[in-house]
XYZ file of C-alpha atoms in Angstrom:
413
model
C 0.034 -0.491 0.078
C 1.024 3.807 -0.795
C 1.092 6.330 1.160
C -1.272 9.084 -0.118
C 0.412 11.900 -1.937
C -0.147 15.245 -0.333
C -1.088 18.094 -2.463
C 1.544 20.451 -4.050
C 2.862 23.087 -2.020
C 1.932 25.447 -4.990
C -1.620 24.988 -4.088
C -1.559 25.901 -0.443
C -0.038 28.882 -1.320
C -2.118 30.266 -3.885
C -4.862 29.352 -1.039
C -3.347 31.875 1.245
C -2.244 34.466 -1.847
C -5.580 34.165 -2.898
C -7.338 35.101 0.439
C -4.919 37.892 1.516
C -5.130 39.237 -2.115
C -8.181 40.990 -2.876
C -9.683 44.673 -2.382
C -7.871 45.369 0.973
C -4.710 46.083 -1.411
C -6.640 49.149 -2.584
C -6.696 50.697 0.201
C -2.812 50.580 1.233
C -1.888 53.530 -1.251
C -3.953 55.533 0.502
C -3.538 54.725 4.036
C -0.204 54.649 3.816
C -0.249 58.199 1.920
C 0.915 59.886 4.994
C 4.070 57.446 5.076
C 4.482 57.083 1.413
C 6.620 54.794 -0.551
C 10.095 53.899 2.405
C 7.218 53.917 5.515
C 4.746 51.553 3.708
C 7.441 48.931 2.802
C 8.667 48.776 6.211
C 5.001 48.449 7.577
C 4.198 46.525 5.221
C 7.169 44.210 6.309
C 6.854 44.745 9.815
C 2.880 43.480 9.550
C 3.604 40.268 7.087
C 5.999 38.833 9.533
C 3.674 39.176 12.803
C 0.888 38.074 10.790
C 2.518 34.837 9.081
C 3.449 34.327 12.753
C 0.069 34.265 14.478
C -1.024 32.297 11.728
C 1.792 30.105 12.312
C 0.885 30.064 16.096
C -2.792 29.325 15.410
C -1.255 26.300 13.233
C 0.183 24.904 16.217
C -2.758 25.099 18.627
C -5.127 23.383 15.646
C -2.369 20.461 15.387
C -3.339 19.106 19.129
C -7.287 18.833 17.458
C -9.126 16.482 15.306
C -9.059 17.944 11.701
C -11.708 20.072 11.319
C -11.248 21.870 14.550
C -12.198 25.450 14.129
C -11.526 28.529 15.932
C -14.662 27.878 18.276
C -13.037 24.238 19.255
C -10.240 25.467 20.072
C -10.972 29.171 21.342
C -13.188 27.301 23.428
C -10.739 24.602 25.168
C -7.893 26.577 25.784
C -9.152 29.746 26.797
C -12.502 29.422 27.799
C -16.482 30.502 26.568
C -16.530 34.364 27.330
C -13.036 34.629 25.155
C -14.769 32.142 22.521
C -17.709 35.268 22.459
C -15.482 37.491 22.251
C -13.682 35.690 19.257
C -16.965 35.069 17.364
C -18.063 38.741 18.000
C -15.035 39.903 15.953
C -15.031 37.536 13.648
C -18.691 38.451 12.482
C -18.022 42.323 13.021
C -15.016 42.022 10.793
C -16.928 39.996 8.185
C -20.129 42.342 8.232
C -17.573 45.535 7.933
C -15.679 44.023 5.198
C -18.733 43.307 3.312
C -20.057 47.250 3.884
C -16.541 47.988 2.485
C -16.849 45.938 -0.828
C -20.299 47.091 -1.421
C -19.476 50.658 -1.322
C -16.588 50.417 -3.574
C -18.224 48.080 -5.799
C -21.223 50.134 -6.572
C -18.959 53.429 -6.789
C -16.894 51.253 -9.960
C -20.572 50.056 -10.903
C -21.524 53.591 -11.184
C -18.913 55.388 -13.086
C -19.156 52.310 -15.443
C -22.644 52.623 -16.318
C -22.748 55.805 -16.310
C -19.792 56.449 -18.539
C -21.430 54.824 -21.239
C -24.481 57.490 -21.455
C -26.987 55.354 -22.179
C -28.538 56.008 -18.527
C -27.613 57.476 -15.388
C -27.823 55.925 -11.989
C -27.189 56.994 -8.521
C -24.262 55.083 -6.331
C -27.117 53.822 -4.228
C -28.441 52.021 -7.397
C -24.575 50.974 -8.678
C -24.469 49.774 -4.725
C -27.439 47.439 -5.371
C -26.704 46.166 -8.615
C -23.603 45.234 -7.651
C -24.661 43.472 -4.048
C -27.650 41.920 -5.802
C -25.544 40.548 -8.859
C -23.130 38.350 -6.629
C -25.449 37.582 -3.956
C -27.239 35.616 -6.146
C -24.292 32.968 -6.254
C -23.534 32.939 -2.755
C -26.891 32.360 -1.977
C -26.961 29.937 -4.930
C -24.167 27.427 -4.171
C -20.631 27.468 -2.637
C -19.785 25.499 -6.395
C -21.206 28.501 -8.073
C -19.147 31.061 -6.000
C -16.143 28.729 -6.512
C -16.439 28.744 -10.095
C -16.997 32.577 -10.412
C -14.054 33.447 -8.163
C -12.006 31.390 -9.977
C -12.772 33.188 -13.024
C -12.554 36.739 -11.214
C -8.883 36.001 -9.665
C -7.809 34.919 -13.249
C -9.308 38.070 -14.385
C -7.408 40.153 -11.410
C -4.177 38.952 -12.244
C -4.058 39.359 -15.818
C -5.417 43.166 -15.283
C -3.292 43.243 -12.770
C -0.057 42.928 -14.105
C -1.034 44.837 -17.443
C -1.925 47.977 -15.445
C 1.280 47.771 -13.066
C 3.546 46.727 -16.273
C 2.640 50.053 -17.884
C 2.854 52.136 -14.602
C 6.417 50.659 -13.158
C 7.554 51.617 -16.443
C 6.600 55.604 -15.775
C 7.349 55.424 -11.898
C 9.535 58.889 -11.282
C 12.224 58.222 -8.473
C 11.148 62.016 -7.417
C 7.381 60.898 -6.697
C 8.295 57.750 -5.540
C 10.565 59.469 -2.573
C 8.333 62.477 -2.495
C 11.253 65.015 -2.851
C 9.906 67.305 -4.937
C 7.613 69.395 -2.863
C 10.128 70.751 0.039
C 7.248 72.178 1.952
C 5.214 68.415 1.729
C 4.396 66.757 5.844
C 6.696 65.243 7.346
C 6.152 61.217 7.329
C 7.152 59.697 10.518
C 4.242 61.426 12.436
C 1.549 59.326 10.123
C 3.657 55.532 10.770
C 0.755 54.105 13.097
C -2.066 54.811 10.997
C -1.014 52.202 7.981
C -1.228 49.702 10.698
C -5.015 48.800 10.672
C -5.384 48.546 6.981
C -1.875 46.829 6.603
C -2.765 44.103 9.045
C -6.387 43.582 7.196
C -4.222 42.981 3.893
C -2.821 40.280 5.818
C -5.664 38.236 6.711
C -5.896 34.494 5.684
C -6.401 32.732 9.469
C -9.756 31.198 9.173
C -7.621 28.682 5.719
C -5.511 27.408 8.756
C -7.600 24.286 9.757
C -8.667 23.857 6.047
C -4.721 23.839 5.252
C -4.469 21.495 8.114
C -7.093 19.240 6.490
C -5.703 19.795 2.992
C -2.078 18.505 3.577
C -3.296 15.772 5.997
C -1.688 17.433 9.497
C 1.402 18.016 8.066
C 2.517 21.091 10.084
C 5.817 21.614 7.964
C 3.675 21.304 4.632
C 0.969 24.090 5.672
C 3.923 26.166 7.404
C 5.859 26.122 4.373
C 1.974 27.058 2.538
C 1.685 29.755 4.509
C 5.090 31.492 3.926
C 5.073 31.135 0.365
C 1.433 32.230 0.038
C 2.257 35.715 2.034
C 5.439 36.549 1.130
C 3.925 36.452 -2.466
C 1.249 38.851 -1.146
C 3.757 40.822 0.114
C 5.600 41.091 -3.392
C 2.235 42.036 -4.950
C 1.432 44.842 -2.245
C 5.464 46.099 -2.675
C 4.611 46.435 -6.736
C 1.151 47.962 -6.479
C 2.763 50.622 -3.790
C 5.296 51.333 -6.562
C 3.102 51.232 -9.619
C 0.163 54.091 -7.258
C 2.992 55.955 -5.410
C 5.869 56.099 -8.052
C 3.050 58.001 -10.423
C 0.339 59.663 -8.182
C 2.380 62.538 -6.156
C 1.442 62.699 -2.224
C -0.523 65.939 -2.374
C -2.785 64.758 -4.740
C -4.643 61.927 -2.426
C -6.463 65.246 -0.630
C -9.270 64.099 -3.141
C -9.102 60.472 -2.416
C -8.975 60.543 1.384
C -11.693 62.930 1.459
C -13.816 60.387 -0.178
C -12.681 57.906 2.346
C -10.345 55.943 0.095
C -12.474 55.078 -2.739
C -11.166 53.390 -5.461
C -13.134 54.921 -8.254
C -11.533 58.487 -6.624
C -8.275 56.619 -6.451
C -8.276 55.603 -10.190
C -9.874 59.278 -11.691
C -6.672 60.903 -9.631
C -4.327 58.071 -10.799
C -5.897 59.108 -14.501
C -4.236 62.042 -14.627
C -0.966 60.787 -14.728
C -1.311 58.146 -16.638
C -0.505 58.349 -20.548
C -2.125 55.241 -22.285
C -5.828 54.754 -22.023
C -5.380 50.688 -21.821
C -3.528 51.275 -18.475
C -6.580 53.271 -16.582
C -8.636 50.449 -18.316
C -6.838 47.667 -16.790
C -6.680 49.601 -13.622
C -10.508 49.562 -13.695
C -10.885 46.063 -14.642
C -8.300 44.936 -11.784
C -10.370 46.691 -9.082
C -13.502 45.416 -9.861
C -12.389 42.031 -10.620
C -10.405 42.356 -6.686
C -13.308 43.838 -5.305
C -15.667 41.269 -6.473
C -13.761 38.416 -5.315
C -12.758 39.483 -2.100
C -16.772 40.277 -1.830
C -17.547 36.364 -2.313
C -15.006 35.118 -0.595
C -15.702 37.350 2.777
C -19.731 36.948 2.136
C -19.494 33.204 1.733
C -17.748 32.743 4.978
C -20.179 35.151 6.945
C -23.576 33.129 4.810
C -21.950 29.953 6.476
C -21.226 31.528 9.583
C -24.641 33.178 9.975
C -26.643 29.426 8.606
C -25.005 27.741 12.088
C -25.429 30.484 14.429
C -28.990 30.340 13.611
C -29.384 26.901 12.363
C -31.101 28.107 9.458
C -31.437 24.774 6.841
C -29.623 24.761 3.207
C -32.902 24.619 1.043
C -33.802 27.409 -1.210
C -35.891 29.333 1.566
C -33.614 28.658 4.753
C -30.937 30.118 2.059
C -33.088 32.627 1.018
C -33.084 33.748 4.853
C -29.876 33.584 5.466
C -28.832 35.959 2.478
C -31.283 38.297 4.233
C -29.588 38.228 7.253
C -25.996 38.721 5.373
C -26.571 40.945 2.881
C -28.931 43.771 4.226
C -27.352 45.264 7.008
C -24.551 46.045 5.124
C -26.471 47.311 1.808
C -28.742 49.656 4.258
C -25.375 50.773 5.797
C -23.885 51.774 2.309
C -26.418 53.986 1.283
C -26.185 56.469 4.190
C -22.500 56.276 4.021
C -21.605 55.659 0.564
C -17.539 56.343 1.019
C -16.415 54.555 3.882
C -13.683 51.980 2.280
C -10.638 52.751 3.596
C -12.326 53.920 7.167
C -14.661 50.383 7.090
C -10.950 48.105 6.153
C -9.469 50.450 9.109
C -12.389 48.968 11.691
C -11.999 45.553 10.238
C -8.340 46.042 11.169
C -9.075 46.614 15.140
C -11.402 43.580 15.460
C -9.290 41.054 13.514
C -6.307 42.051 15.788
C -8.190 39.788 18.483
C -8.800 36.853 16.532
C -5.831 37.095 13.704
C -3.114 38.315 16.420
C -3.982 37.933 20.281
C -6.091 35.654 20.348
C -3.545 32.816 18.043
C -0.562 34.260 20.571
C -3.034 33.246 23.824
C -3.465 30.213 21.859
C -0.364 28.919 21.538
C 0.544 29.711 24.808
C -2.225 27.820 26.541
C -1.683 25.005 24.068
C 2.167 24.583 25.436
C 0.943 24.522 28.800
C -1.911 21.949 28.298
C 0.471 19.910 25.116
C 3.746 20.357 26.467
C 4.889 17.429 23.517
C 4.257 18.940 20.319
C 5.142 17.856 16.888
C 5.560 21.209 15.866
C 6.775 24.659 17.420
C 6.823 28.114 16.316
C 10.010 30.071 16.287
C 11.355 32.626 18.953
C 9.676 30.734 22.091
C 7.968 33.111 24.946
C 9.164 36.219 23.474
C 7.545 35.706 20.194
C 4.372 35.235 21.732
C 4.844 38.503 23.857
C 5.908 40.512 20.684
C 2.529 39.468 18.866
C 0.942 40.662 21.573
C 2.286 43.811 21.512
C 1.652 43.963 17.760
C -2.036 43.288 18.461
C -2.172 46.155 21.280
C -0.666 48.498 18.939
C -2.710 47.608 16.079
C -5.841 48.396 18.659
C -4.274 51.887 20.253
C -3.574 53.091 16.906
C -7.233 52.806 15.897
C -8.961 54.333 19.028
C -6.033 56.718 18.939
C -7.194 58.187 15.282
C -10.892 58.353 16.360
C -10.218 60.163 19.532
C -7.753 62.524 17.948
C -4.710 61.553 19.813
C -2.672 60.334 16.655
C -2.558 62.695 13.649
C -4.239 61.484 10.689
C -2.792 62.440 6.812
C -5.502 64.693 4.844
C -3.274 65.184 1.620
């Protein structure tokens, strides 16, 4: 009898990269405009290391439990029911607020695309409604339908990304990239912390760890390698995107984008003034739409299944319709009075995601090492690394609260 061959590393790495890379990256250039390119690379590297490490901590804790065990099982056993309630609420909040963020941005691009045709004029609210209903149908229909559509969207996103960035990277100005052309520009350092929450969301893959444990038949080393490869690929693409945008659009030109909450359409409109060829602008718009749509599908599918399990709703067409109503109605209704909340929403998602993607994994690994002293896989760094990741999480929470209370300056262009 031969052992069952494990899936390739590429498969797991693509699952991680595909989850991390999405519409969140569209918010990165705006959220890091204060610290600009050099500072943003530093923050991205720091966040990548911490989020990758916290994912590996979740892996270490997960390997002590049966295949298929999720956050609910592990958190309840190691940290108790109270922590599990807090963790569950943070997960739900993140998924809802991300759904809102994607509806507002998807509605923005839908509105501009339809109005540019000249046949009919629609409002931002109508654009959001059309975007939401079209994609919500696939989520309601089946997981397989989401899988098929997501594959098409990710393929289109990759093609559009390389078409757009290839043209943008060839026109990068070193003076713009280093922000050296404006001697009266505000300093970079005061805005260092403001970039953290959005960058944290850009490396969110932790919900995939239990799936990868099952995918690789509990081979911790293979899961670890796929996490490293997938997150490093995401980091590489983020840095290329930062260079492409911040090397062409001057720092001072981010003012109207920031004023609209980092709205993707506003970013593309500002960037189009510095793009010499029409096809790059079209490729960018296509990329943004594919990225938002694919992220919307992934997030809402997770929210849909979470709600169905929480309220024990049936898998019949009527049961799925009730689940879909609970899934899509709140963020859609929120998008109508607050249509420009993309970056703000991503930041709030970062605040809640800090709990279950940084602090909770660190606490889980600390508790699991006490309960299970003999482990087949251990994360590097010992106890010091556990507190390093907790500090990273607390720093993100302090930053988000400090920005809301006015303790930390925000860059406005």
